[in-house]
Short mmCIF file of C-alpha atoms in Angstrom, two decimals:
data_model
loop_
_atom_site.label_atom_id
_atom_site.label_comp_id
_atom_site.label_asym_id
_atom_site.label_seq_id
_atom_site.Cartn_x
_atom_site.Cartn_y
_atom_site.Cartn_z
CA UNK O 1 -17.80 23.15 1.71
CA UNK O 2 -16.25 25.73 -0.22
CA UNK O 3 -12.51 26.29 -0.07
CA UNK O 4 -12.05 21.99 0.71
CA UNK O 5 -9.16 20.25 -1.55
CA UNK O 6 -9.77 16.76 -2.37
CA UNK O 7 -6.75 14.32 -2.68
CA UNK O 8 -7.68 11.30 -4.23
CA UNK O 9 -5.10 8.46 -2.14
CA UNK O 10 -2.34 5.93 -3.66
CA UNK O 11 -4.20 2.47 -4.22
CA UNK O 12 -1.13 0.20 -5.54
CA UNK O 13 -2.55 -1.80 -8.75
CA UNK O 14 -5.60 0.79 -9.02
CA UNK O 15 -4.81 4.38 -9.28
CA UNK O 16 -2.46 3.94 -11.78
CA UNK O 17 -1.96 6.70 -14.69
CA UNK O 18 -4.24 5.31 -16.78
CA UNK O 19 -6.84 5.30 -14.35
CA UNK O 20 -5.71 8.59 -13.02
CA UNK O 21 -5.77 10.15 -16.79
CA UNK O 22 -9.56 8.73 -16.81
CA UNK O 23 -10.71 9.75 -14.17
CA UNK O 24 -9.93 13.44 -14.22
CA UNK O 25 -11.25 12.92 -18.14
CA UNK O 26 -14.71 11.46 -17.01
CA UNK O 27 -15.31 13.17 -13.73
CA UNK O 28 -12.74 16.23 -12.87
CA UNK O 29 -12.84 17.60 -8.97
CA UNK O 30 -10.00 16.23 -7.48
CA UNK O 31 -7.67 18.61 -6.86
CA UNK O 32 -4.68 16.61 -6.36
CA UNK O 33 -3.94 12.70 -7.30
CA UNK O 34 -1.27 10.56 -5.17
CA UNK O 35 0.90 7.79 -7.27
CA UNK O 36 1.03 4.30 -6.04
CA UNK O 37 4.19 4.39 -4.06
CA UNK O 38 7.44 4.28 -5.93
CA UNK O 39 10.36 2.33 -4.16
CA UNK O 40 13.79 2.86 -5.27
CA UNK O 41 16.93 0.82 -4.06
CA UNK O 42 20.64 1.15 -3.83
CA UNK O 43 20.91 0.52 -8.08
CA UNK O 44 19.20 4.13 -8.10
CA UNK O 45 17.27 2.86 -11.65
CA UNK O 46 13.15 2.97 -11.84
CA UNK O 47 11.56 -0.38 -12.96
CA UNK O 48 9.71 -0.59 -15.69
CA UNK O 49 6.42 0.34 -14.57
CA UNK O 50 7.57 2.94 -11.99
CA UNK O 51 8.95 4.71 -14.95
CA UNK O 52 5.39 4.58 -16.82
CA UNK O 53 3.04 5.38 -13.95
CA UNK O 54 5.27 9.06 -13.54
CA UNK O 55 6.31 10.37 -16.97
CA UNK O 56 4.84 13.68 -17.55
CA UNK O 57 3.88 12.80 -20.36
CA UNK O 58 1.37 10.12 -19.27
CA UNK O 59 0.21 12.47 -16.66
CA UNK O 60 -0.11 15.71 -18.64
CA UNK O 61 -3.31 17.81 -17.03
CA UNK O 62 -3.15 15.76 -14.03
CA UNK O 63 -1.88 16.95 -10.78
CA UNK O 64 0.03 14.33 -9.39
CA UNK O 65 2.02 14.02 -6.33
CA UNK O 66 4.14 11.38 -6.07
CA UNK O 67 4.88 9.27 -3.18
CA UNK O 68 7.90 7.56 -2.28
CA UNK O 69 8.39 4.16 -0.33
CA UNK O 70 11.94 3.95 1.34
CA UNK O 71 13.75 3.63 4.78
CA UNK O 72 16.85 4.89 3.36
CA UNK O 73 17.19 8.89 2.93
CA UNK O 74 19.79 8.74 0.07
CA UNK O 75 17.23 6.63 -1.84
CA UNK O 76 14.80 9.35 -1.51
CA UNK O 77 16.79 11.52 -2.36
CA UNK O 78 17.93 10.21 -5.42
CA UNK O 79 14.32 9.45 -6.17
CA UNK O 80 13.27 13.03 -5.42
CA UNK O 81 16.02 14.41 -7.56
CA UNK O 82 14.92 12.45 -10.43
CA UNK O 83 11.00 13.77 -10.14
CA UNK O 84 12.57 17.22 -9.86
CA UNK O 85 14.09 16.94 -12.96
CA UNK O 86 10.67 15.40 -14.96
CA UNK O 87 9.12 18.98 -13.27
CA UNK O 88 7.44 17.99 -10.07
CA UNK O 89 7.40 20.33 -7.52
CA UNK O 90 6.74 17.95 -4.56
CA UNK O 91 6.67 14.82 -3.84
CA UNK O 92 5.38 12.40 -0.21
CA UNK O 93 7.02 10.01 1.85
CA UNK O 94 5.12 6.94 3.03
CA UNK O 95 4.69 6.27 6.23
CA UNK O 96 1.95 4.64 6.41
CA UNK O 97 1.84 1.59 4.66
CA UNK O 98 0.62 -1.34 7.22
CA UNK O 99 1.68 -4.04 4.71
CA UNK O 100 3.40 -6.78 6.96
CA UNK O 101 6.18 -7.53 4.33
CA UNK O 102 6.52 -3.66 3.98
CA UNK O 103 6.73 -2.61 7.58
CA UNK O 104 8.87 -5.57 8.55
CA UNK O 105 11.66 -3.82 6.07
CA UNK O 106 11.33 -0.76 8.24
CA UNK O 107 9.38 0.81 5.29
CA UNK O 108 5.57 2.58 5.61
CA UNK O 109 4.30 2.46 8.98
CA UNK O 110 7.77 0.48 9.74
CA UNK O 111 9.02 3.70 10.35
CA UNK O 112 7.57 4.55 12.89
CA UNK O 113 8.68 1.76 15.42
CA UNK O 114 12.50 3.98 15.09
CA UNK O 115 11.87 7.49 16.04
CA UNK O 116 15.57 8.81 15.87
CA UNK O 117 16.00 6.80 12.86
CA UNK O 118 13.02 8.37 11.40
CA UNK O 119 14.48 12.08 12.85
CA UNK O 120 17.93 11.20 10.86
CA UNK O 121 15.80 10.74 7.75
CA UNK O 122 14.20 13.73 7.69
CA UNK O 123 16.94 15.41 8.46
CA UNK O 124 19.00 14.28 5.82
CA UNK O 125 15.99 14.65 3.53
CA UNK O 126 15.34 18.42 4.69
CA UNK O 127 19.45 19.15 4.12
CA UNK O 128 19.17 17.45 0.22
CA UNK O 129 16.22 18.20 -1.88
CA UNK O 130 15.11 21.14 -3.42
CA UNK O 131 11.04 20.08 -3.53
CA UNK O 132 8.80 19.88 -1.26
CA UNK O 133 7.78 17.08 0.75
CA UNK O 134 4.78 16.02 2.55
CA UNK O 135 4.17 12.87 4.42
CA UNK O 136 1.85 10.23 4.80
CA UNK O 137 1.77 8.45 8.04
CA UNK O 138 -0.12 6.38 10.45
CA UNK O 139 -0.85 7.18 14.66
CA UNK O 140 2.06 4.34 14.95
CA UNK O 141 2.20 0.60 15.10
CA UNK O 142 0.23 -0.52 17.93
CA UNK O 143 -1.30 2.10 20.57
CA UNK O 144 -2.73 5.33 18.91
CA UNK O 145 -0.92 7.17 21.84
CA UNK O 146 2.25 6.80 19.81
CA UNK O 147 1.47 9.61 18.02
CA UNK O 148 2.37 12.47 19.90
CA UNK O 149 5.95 11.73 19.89
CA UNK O 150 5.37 10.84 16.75
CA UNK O 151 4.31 14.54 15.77
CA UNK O 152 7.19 15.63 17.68
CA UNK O 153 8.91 14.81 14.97
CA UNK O 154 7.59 15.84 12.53
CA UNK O 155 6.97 18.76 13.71
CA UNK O 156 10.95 19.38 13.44
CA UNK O 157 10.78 19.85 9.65
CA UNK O 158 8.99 22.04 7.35
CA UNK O 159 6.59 19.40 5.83
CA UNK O 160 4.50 21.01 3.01
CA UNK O 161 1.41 18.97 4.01
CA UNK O 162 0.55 15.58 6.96
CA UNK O 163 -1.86 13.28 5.48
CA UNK O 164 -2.98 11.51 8.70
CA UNK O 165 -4.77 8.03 8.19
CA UNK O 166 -5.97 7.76 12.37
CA UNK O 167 -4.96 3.99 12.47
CA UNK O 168 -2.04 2.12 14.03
CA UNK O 169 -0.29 -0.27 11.87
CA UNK O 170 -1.81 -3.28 13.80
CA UNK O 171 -5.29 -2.42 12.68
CA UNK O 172 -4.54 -2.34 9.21
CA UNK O 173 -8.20 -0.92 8.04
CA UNK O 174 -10.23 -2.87 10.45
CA UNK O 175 -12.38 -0.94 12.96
CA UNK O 176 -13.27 2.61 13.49
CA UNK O 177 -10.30 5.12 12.65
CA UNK O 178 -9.01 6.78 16.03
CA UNK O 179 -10.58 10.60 15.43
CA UNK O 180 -9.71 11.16 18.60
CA UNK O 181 -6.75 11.16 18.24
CA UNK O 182 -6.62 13.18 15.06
CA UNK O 183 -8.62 15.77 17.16
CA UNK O 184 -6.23 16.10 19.97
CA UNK O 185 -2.93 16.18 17.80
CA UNK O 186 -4.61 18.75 15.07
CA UNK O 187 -3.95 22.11 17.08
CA UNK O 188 -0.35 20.74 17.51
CA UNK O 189 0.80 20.00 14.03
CA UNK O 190 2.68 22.61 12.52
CA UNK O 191 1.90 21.20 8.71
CA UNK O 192 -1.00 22.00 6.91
CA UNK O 193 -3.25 18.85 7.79
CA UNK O 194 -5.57 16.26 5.46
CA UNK O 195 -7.23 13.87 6.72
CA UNK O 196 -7.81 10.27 5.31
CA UNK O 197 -9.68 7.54 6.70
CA UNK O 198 -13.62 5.71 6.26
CA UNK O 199 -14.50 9.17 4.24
CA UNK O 200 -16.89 7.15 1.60
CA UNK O 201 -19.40 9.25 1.28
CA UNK O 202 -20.76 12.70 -0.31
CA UNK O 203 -22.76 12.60 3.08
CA UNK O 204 -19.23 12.25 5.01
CA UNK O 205 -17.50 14.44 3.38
CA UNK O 206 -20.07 16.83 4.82
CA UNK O 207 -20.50 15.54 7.62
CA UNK O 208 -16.45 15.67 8.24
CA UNK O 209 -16.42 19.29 6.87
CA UNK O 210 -19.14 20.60 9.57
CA UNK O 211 -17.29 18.60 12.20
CA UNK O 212 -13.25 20.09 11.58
CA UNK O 213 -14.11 23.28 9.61
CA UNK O 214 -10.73 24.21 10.36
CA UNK O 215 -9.05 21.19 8.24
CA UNK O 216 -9.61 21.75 4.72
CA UNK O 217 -7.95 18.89 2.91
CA UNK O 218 -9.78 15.49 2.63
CA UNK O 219 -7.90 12.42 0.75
CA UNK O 220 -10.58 9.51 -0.18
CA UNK O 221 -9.24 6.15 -1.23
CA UNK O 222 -12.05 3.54 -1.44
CA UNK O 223 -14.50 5.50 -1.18
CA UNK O 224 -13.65 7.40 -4.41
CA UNK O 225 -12.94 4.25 -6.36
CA UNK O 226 -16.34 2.96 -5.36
CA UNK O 227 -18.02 5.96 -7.02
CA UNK O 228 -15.80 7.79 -9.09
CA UNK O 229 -18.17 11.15 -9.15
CA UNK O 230 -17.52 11.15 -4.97
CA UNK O 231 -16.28 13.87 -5.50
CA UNK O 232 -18.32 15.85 -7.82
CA UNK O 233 -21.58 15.19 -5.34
CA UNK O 234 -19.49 16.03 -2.52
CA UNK O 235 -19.24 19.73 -4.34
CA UNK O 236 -22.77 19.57 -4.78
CA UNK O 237 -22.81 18.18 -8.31
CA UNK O 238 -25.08 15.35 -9.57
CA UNK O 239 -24.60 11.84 -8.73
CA UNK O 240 -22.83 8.97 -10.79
CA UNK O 241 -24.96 8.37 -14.07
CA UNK O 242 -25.72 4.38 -15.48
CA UNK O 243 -23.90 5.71 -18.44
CA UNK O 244 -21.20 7.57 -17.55
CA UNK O 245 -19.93 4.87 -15.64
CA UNK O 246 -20.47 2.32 -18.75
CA UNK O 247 -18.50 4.92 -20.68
CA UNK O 248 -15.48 5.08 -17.85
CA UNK O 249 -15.14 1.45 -17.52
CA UNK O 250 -14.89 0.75 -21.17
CA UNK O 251 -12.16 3.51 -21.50
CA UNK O 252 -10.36 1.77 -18.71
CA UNK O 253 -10.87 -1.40 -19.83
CA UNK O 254 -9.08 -0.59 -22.97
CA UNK O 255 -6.73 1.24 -21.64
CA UNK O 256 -5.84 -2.13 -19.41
CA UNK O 257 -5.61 -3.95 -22.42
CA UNK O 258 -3.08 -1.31 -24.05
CA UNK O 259 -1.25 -1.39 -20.96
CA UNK O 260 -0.88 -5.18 -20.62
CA UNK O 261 -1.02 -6.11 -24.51
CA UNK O 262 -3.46 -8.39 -23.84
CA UNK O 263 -7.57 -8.82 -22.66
CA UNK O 264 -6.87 -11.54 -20.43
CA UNK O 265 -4.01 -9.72 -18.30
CA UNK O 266 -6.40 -7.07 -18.41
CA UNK O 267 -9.04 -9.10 -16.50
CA UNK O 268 -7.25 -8.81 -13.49
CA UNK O 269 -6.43 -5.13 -12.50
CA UNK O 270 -10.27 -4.51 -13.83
CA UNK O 271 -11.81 -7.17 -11.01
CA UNK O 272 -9.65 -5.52 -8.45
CA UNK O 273 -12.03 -2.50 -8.77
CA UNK O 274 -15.18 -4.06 -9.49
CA UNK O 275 -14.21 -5.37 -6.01
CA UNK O 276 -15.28 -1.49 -5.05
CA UNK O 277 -18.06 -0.65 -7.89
CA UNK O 278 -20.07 -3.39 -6.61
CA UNK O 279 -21.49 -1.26 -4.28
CA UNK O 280 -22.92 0.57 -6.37
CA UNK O 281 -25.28 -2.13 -7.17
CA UNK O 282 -27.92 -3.86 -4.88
CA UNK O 283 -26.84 -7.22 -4.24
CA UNK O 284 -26.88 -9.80 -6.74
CA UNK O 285 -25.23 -13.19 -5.80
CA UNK O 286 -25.44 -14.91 -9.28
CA UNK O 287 -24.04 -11.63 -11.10
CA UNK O 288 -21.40 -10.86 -8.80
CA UNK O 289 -20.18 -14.36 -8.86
CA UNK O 290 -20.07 -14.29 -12.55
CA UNK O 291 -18.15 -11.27 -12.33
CA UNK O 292 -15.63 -12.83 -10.14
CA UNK O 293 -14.96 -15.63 -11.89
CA UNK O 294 -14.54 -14.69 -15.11
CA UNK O 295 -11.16 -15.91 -16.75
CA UNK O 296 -12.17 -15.54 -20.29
CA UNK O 297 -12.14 -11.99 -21.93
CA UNK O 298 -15.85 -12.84 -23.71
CA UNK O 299 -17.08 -13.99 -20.81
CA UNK O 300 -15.72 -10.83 -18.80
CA UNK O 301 -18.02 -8.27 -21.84
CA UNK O 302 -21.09 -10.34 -21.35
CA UNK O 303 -21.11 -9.97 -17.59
CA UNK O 304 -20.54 -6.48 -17.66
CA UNK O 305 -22.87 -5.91 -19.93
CA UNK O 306 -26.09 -7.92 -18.26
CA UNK O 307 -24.48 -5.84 -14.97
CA UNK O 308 -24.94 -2.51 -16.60
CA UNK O 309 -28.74 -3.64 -18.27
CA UNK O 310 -29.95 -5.76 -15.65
CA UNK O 311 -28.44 -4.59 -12.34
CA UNK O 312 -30.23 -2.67 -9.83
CA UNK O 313 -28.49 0.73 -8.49
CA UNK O 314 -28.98 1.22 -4.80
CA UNK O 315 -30.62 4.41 -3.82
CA UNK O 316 -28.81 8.14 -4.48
CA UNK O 317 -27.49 6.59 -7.69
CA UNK O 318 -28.82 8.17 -11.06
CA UNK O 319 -30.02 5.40 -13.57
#
């Protein structure tokens, strides 16, 4: 497996720069982290938070890319201007958020209902900005066939990189992705391809790697949040330790707390991924429940804690 790249994908409310800063900290591997997606308007001004998640300086030693949500090429522009100037060198365009309140804008996978509006934008895009710019899409909305003239497109501009998730829209990330699909439109694309999609595993990772030796760019999203060392055993390296994980989720834990001036705010973005560390644990009704209710910072330490003593790691997991 020598020679893969690892992207670790946007998760909107996870993979935030704290977590981001954290994780490379803790585990190190990935070779290239996507932002939760930015989306700029027509007042050309970052919120807040946008701001935060991007500023060099909370993301100094980490490779970031980041990715832009937006139907309208002059907002991307703008946007893509303004990373420029903070000293990124490329930056991604969604297309492949299934959100329905998203795509119904025309934004993510929305996109891809409009072919020759999605042409224009690349075009305009292409004729503006001085970084490079990769893309993130889905097959298309409904039928996976949509994809080849889908990739016709595409194939029009000099994209530094397609990150294919091999769903439509529709499916959102229910069933098995369309590989297929992926298979058939590979020798066609004229971008450097990564794949993304049900890649949880060290085992898939391999598995995927034996399969397409000649794609060399994996992006895990779930899977990776799940077990944060992902990819460290996919190179071969030792598995997530009791301890090491103890240690991460404390530093993000107070990092949460930092970031939202308060424990119980904190509660919140930290349950959203237990929702995925969980599995790292056999079952355990009466813990998990505990976990999942908690409202009360105290409460939320105690759990944790009995979780970390008392709960049972499934198998391939170092105690």
């Amino acid at each position: 497996m020598e020679g893969v790249r690892y992207y670790f994908a946007p998760m909107e409310g996870i993979t935030v720069w704290q977590f981001r800063r954290l994780h490379r900290q803790f585990f190190g591997g990935v070779d290239r982290y996507f932002s939760p997606f930015l989306s700029p308007n027509q007042h050309h001004v970052f919120s807040k938070k946008e701001l935060g998640d991007v500023l060099p300086e909370h993301n100094e030693g980490v490779p970031l890319v980041p990715q832009i949500l937006t139907r309208r090429w002059e907002d991307f522009v703008w946007c893509a201007k303004e990373l420029r100037a903070m000293g990124y060198r490329e930056v991604n365009l969604n297309c492949g958020c299934p959100s329905g309140t998203v795509t119904a804008k025309g934004k993510g996978a929305g996109m891809l209902l409009d072919l020759p509006a999605l042409d224009r934008f690349l075009e305009e895009v292409f004729s503006h900005v001085d970084v490079a710019v990769s893309v993130k899409t889905r097959l298309g909305l409904v039928e996976p066939e949509e994809f080849e003239a889908i990739l016709a497109v595409y194939n029009r501009y000099p994209l530094s990189e397609l990150v294919i998730h091999p769903r439509v829209q529709a499916e959102l990330y229910r069933g098995a992705p369309h590989r297929e699909v992926f298979d058939a439109c590979a020798p066609l694309a004229r971008a450097p391809l990564c794949y993304n999609g049900d890649i949880v595993s060290a085992a898939d990772c391999r598995e995927f790697c034996r399969t397409h030796p000649a794609v060399d760019r994996l992006m895990l999203g779930r899977g990776l949040v799940g077990n944060p060392a992902l990819v460290r055993e996919a190179k071969g390296g030792p598995a997530l330790g009791r301890e090491e994980l103890r240690d991460f989720h404390d530093g993000l834990y107070q990092s949460c707390c930092e970031a939202f001036r308060s424990e119980r705010n904190a509660l919140r973005p930290m349950k959203e991924i237990w929702f995925y560390l969980l599995n790292l644990f056999e079952e355990d009704p009466a813990l998990t429940r505990a976990l999942r209710r908690c409202t009360d910072p105290a409460e939320y330490r105690l759990t944790v804690g009995r979780l970390f003593r008392e709960g049972k790691w499934r198998s391939g997991v170092r105690s």
